[in-house]
JSON list of C-alpha atoms in Angstrom, two decimals:
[
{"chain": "X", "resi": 1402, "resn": "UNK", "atom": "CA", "xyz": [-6.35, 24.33, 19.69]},
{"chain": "X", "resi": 1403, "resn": "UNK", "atom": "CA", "xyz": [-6.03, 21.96, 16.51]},
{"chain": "X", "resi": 1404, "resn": "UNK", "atom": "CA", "xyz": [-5.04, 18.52, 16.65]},
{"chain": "X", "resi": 1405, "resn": "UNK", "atom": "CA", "xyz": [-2.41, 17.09, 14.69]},
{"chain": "X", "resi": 1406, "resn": "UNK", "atom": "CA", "xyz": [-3.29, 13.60, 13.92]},
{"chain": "X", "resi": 1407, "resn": "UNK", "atom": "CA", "xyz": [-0.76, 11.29, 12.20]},
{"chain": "X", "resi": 1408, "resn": "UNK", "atom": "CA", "xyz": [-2.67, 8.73, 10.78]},
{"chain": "X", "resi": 1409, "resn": "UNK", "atom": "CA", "xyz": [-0.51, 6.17, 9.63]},
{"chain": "X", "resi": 1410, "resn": "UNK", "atom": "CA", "xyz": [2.99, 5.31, 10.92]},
{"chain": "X", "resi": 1411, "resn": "UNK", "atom": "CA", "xyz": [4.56, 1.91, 12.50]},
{"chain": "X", "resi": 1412, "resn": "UNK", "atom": "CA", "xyz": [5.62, 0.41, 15.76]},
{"chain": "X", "resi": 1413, "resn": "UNK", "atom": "CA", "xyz": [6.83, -3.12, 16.40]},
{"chain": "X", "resi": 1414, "resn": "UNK", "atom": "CA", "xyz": [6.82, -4.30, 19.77]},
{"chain": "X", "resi": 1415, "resn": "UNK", "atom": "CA", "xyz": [9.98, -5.92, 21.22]},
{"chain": "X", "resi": 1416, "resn": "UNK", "atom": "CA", "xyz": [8.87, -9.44, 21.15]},
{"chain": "X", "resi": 1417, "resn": "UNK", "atom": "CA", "xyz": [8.52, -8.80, 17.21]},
{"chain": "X", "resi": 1418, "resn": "UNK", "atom": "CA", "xyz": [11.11, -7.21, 16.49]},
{"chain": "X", "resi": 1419, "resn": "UNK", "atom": "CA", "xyz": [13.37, -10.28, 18.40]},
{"chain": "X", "resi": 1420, "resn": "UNK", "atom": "CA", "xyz": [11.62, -12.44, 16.10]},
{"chain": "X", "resi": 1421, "resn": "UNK", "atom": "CA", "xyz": [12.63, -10.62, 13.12]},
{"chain": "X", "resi": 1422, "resn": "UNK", "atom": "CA", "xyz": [16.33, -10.81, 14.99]},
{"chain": "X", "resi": 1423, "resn": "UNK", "atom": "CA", "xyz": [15.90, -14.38, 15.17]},
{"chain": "X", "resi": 1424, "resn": "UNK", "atom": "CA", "xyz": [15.53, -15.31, 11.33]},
{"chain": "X", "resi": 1425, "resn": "UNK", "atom": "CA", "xyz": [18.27, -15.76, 9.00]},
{"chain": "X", "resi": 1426, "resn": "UNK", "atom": "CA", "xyz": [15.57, -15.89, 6.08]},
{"chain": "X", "resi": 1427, "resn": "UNK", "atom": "CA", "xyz": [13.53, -13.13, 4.43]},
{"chain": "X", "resi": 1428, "resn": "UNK", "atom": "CA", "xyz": [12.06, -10.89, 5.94]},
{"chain": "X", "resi": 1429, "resn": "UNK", "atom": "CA", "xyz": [14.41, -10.27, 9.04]},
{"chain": "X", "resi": 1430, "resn": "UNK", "atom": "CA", "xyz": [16.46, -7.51, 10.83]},
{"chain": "X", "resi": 1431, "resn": "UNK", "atom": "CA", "xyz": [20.47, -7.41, 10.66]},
{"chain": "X", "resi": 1432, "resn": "UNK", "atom": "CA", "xyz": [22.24, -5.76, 12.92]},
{"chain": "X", "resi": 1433, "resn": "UNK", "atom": "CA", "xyz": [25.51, -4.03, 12.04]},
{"chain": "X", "resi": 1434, "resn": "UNK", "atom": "CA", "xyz": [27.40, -0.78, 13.08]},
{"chain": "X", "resi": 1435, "resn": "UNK", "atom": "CA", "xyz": [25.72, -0.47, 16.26]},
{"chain": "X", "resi": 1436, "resn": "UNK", "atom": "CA", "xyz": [22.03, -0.10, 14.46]},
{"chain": "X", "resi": 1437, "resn": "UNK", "atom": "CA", "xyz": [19.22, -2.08, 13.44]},
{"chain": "X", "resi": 1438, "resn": "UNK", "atom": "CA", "xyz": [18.71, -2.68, 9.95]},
{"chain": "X", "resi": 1439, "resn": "UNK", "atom": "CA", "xyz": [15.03, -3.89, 8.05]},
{"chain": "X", "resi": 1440, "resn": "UNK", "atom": "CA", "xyz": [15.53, -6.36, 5.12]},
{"chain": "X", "resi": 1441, "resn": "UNK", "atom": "CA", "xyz": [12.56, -7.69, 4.09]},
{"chain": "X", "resi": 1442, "resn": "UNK", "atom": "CA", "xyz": [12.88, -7.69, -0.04]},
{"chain": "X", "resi": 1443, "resn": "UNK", "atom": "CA", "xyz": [15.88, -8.95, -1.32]},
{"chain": "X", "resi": 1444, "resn": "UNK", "atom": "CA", "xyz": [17.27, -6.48, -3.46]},
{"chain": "X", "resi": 1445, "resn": "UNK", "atom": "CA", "xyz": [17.72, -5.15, 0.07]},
{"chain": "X", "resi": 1446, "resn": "UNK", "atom": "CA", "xyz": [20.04, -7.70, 0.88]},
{"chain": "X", "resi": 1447, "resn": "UNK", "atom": "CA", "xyz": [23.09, -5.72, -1.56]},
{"chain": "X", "resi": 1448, "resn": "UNK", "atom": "CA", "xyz": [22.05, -2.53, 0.24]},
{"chain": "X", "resi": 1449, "resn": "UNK", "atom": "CA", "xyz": [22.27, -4.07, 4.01]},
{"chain": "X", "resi": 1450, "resn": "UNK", "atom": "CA", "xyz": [18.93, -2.81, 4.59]},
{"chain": "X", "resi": 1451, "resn": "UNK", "atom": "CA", "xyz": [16.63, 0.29, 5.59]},
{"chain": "X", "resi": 1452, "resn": "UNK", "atom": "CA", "xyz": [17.27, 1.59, 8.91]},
{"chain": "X", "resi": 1453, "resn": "UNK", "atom": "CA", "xyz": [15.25, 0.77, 12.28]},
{"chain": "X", "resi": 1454, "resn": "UNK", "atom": "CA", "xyz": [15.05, 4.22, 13.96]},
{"chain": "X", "resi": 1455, "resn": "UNK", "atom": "CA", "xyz": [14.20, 3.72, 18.19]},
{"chain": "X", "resi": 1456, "resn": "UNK", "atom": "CA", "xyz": [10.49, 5.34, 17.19]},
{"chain": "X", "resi": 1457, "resn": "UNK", "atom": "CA", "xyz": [10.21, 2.35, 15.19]},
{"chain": "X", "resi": 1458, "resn": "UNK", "atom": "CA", "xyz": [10.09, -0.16, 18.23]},
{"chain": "X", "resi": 1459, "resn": "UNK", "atom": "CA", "xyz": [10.09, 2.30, 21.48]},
{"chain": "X", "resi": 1460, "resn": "UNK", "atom": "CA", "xyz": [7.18, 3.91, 22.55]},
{"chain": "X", "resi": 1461, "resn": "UNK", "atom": "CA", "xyz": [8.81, 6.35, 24.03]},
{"chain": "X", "resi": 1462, "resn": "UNK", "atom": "CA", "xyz": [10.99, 7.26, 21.40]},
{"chain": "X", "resi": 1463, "resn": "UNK", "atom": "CA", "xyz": [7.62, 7.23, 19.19]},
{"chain": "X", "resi": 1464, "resn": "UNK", "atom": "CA", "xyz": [6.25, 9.61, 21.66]},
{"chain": "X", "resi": 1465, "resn": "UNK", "atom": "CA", "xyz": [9.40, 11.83, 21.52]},
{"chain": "X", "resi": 1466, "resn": "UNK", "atom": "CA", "xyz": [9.08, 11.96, 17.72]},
{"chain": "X", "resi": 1467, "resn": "UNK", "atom": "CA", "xyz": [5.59, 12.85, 17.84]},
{"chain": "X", "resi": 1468, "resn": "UNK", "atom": "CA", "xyz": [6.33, 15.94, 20.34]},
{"chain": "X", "resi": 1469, "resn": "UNK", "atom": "CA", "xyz": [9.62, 16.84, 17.45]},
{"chain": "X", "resi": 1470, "resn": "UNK", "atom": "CA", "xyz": [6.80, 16.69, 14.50]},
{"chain": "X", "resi": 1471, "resn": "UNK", "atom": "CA", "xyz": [4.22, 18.70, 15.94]},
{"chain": "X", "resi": 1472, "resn": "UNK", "atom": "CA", "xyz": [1.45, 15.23, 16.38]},
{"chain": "X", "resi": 1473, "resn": "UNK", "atom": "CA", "xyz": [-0.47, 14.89, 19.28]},
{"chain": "X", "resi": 1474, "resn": "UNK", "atom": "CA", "xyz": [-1.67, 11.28, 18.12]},
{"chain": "X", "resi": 1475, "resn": "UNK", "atom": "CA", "xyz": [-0.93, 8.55, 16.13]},
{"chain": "X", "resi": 1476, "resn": "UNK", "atom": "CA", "xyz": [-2.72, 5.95, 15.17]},
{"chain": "X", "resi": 1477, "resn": "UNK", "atom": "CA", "xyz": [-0.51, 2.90, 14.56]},
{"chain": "X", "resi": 1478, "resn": "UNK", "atom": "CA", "xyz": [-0.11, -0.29, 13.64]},
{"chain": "X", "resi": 1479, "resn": "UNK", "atom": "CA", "xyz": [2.17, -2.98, 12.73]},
{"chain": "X", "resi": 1480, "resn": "UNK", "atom": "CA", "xyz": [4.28, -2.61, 9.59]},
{"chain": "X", "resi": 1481, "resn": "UNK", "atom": "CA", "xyz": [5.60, -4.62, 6.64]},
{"chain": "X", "resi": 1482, "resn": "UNK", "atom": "CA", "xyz": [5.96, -7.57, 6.82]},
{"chain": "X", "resi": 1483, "resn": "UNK", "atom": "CA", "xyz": [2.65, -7.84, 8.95]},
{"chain": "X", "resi": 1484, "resn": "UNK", "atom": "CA", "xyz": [2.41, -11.86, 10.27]},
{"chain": "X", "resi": 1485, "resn": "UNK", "atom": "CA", "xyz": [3.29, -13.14, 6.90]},
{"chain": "X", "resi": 1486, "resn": "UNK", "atom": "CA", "xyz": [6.60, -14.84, 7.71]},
{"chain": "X", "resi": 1487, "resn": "UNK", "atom": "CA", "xyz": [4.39, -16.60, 10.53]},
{"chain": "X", "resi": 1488, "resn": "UNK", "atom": "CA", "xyz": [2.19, -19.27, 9.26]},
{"chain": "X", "resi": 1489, "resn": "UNK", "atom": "CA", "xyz": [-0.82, -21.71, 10.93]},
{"chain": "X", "resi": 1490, "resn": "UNK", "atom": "CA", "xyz": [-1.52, -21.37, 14.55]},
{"chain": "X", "resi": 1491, "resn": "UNK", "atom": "CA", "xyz": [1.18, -19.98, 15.38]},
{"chain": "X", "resi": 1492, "resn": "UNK", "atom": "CA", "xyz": [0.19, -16.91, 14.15]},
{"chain": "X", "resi": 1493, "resn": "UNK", "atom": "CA", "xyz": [-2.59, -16.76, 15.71]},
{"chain": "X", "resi": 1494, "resn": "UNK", "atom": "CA", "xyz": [-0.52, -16.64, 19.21]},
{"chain": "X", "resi": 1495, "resn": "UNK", "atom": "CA", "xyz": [1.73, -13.69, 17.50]},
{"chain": "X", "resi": 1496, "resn": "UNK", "atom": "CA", "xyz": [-1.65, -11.55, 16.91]},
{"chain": "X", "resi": 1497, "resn": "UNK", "atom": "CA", "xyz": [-2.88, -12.27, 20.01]},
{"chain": "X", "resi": 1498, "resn": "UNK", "atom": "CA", "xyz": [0.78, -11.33, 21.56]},
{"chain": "X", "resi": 1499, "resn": "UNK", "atom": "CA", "xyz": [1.40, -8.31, 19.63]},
{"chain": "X", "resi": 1500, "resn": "UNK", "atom": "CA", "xyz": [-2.36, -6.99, 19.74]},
{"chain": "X", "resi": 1501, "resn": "UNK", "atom": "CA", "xyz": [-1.72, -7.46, 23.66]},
{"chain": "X", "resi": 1502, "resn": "UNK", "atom": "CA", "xyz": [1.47, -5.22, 23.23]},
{"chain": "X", "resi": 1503, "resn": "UNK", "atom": "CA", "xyz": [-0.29, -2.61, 21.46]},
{"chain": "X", "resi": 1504, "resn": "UNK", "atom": "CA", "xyz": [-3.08, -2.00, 23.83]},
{"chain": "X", "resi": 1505, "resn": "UNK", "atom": "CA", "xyz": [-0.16, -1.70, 26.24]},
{"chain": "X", "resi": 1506, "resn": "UNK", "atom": "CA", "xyz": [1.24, 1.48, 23.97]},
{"chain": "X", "resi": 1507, "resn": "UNK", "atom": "CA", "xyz": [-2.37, 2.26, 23.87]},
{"chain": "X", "resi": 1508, "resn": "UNK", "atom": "CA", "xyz": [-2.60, 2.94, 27.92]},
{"chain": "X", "resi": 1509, "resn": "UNK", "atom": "CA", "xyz": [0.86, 3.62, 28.59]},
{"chain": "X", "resi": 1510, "resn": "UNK", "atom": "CA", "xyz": [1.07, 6.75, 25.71]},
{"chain": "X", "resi": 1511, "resn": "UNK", "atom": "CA", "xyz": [-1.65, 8.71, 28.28]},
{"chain": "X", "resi": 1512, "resn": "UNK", "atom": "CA", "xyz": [-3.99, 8.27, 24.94]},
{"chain": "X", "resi": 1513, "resn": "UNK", "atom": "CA", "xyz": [-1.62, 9.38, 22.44]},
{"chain": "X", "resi": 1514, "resn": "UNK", "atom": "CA", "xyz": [-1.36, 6.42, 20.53]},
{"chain": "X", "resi": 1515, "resn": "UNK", "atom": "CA", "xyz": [-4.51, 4.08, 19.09]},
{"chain": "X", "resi": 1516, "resn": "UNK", "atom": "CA", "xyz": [-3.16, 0.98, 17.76]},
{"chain": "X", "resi": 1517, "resn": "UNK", "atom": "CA", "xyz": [-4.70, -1.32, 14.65]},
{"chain": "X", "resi": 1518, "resn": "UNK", "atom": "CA", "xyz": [-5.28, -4.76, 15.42]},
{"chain": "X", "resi": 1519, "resn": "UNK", "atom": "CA", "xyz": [-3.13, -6.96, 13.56]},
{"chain": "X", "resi": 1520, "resn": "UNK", "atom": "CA", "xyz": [-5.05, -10.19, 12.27]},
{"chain": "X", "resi": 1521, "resn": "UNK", "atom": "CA", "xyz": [-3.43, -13.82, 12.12]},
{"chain": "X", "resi": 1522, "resn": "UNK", "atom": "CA", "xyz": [-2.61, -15.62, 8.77]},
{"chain": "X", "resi": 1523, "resn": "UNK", "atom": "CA", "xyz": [-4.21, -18.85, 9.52]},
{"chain": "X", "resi": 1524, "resn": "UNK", "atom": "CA", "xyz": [-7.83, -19.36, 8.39]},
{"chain": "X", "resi": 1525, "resn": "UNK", "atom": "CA", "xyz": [-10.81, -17.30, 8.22]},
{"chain": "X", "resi": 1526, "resn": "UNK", "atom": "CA", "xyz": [-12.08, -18.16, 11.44]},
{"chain": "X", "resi": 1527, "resn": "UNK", "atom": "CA", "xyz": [-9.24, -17.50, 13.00]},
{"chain": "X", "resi": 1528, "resn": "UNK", "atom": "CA", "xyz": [-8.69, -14.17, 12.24]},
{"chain": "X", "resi": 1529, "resn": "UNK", "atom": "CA", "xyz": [-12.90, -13.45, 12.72]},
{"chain": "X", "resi": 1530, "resn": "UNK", "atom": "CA", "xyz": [-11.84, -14.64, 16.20]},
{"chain": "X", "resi": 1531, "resn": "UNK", "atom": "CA", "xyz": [-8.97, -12.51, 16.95]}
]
């Protein structure tokens, strides 16, 4: 039997995605009507942003959307906006944090899922480190 391999799609873990809740400034998510909405460039501000599906930020809905499209992996990783709203040590702590998270997906997907590091944004030797 083939493998279907989907070889680049998102996830944000819960603690991220609270973050983004958290922020009133760019990039952040909104939520209105009962769903989650992604506005990260402004021009997305007039539209009231792009829509956070559950496979987005559950890894169980992820899985369940992988079984719908036929994958039997992904490989994933965090998506825009990456650590860029987080500057200095502290993003060092958010890598750490959401790398964490994803080797969680990692073991609790029964090897379906192989997560990308995500590196933080404050110096060189911080990021060799993580």
């Amino acid at each position: 039997m083939t493998s279907i391999v989907d070889s680049h799609t998102h996830l944000y873990s819960q603690p991220y995605m609270e973050l983004l809740r958290s922020r009133t400034e760019l990039p952040r998510i909104d939520e209105h009507d009962g769903s989650s909405y992604f506005v990260i460039f402004p021009e997305e501000e007039r539209t009231g942003g792009r829509l956070m599906e559950a496979p987005m930020w559950s890894m169980d809905e992820k899985l369940a959307a992988m079984d719908r499209g036929g994958f039997h992996y992904s490989v994933v990783s965090l998506g825009n906006p990456w650590l860029d709203p987080i500057k200095g040590p502290e993003s060092v702590d958010w890598a750490h944090r959401i790398n964490e998270d994803f080797a969680t997906f990692e073991k609790r997907s029964g090897g379906r899922l192989f997560a990308l590091g995500v590196l933080p944004n404050a110096t060189p030797e911080a990021a060799a480190a993580v």
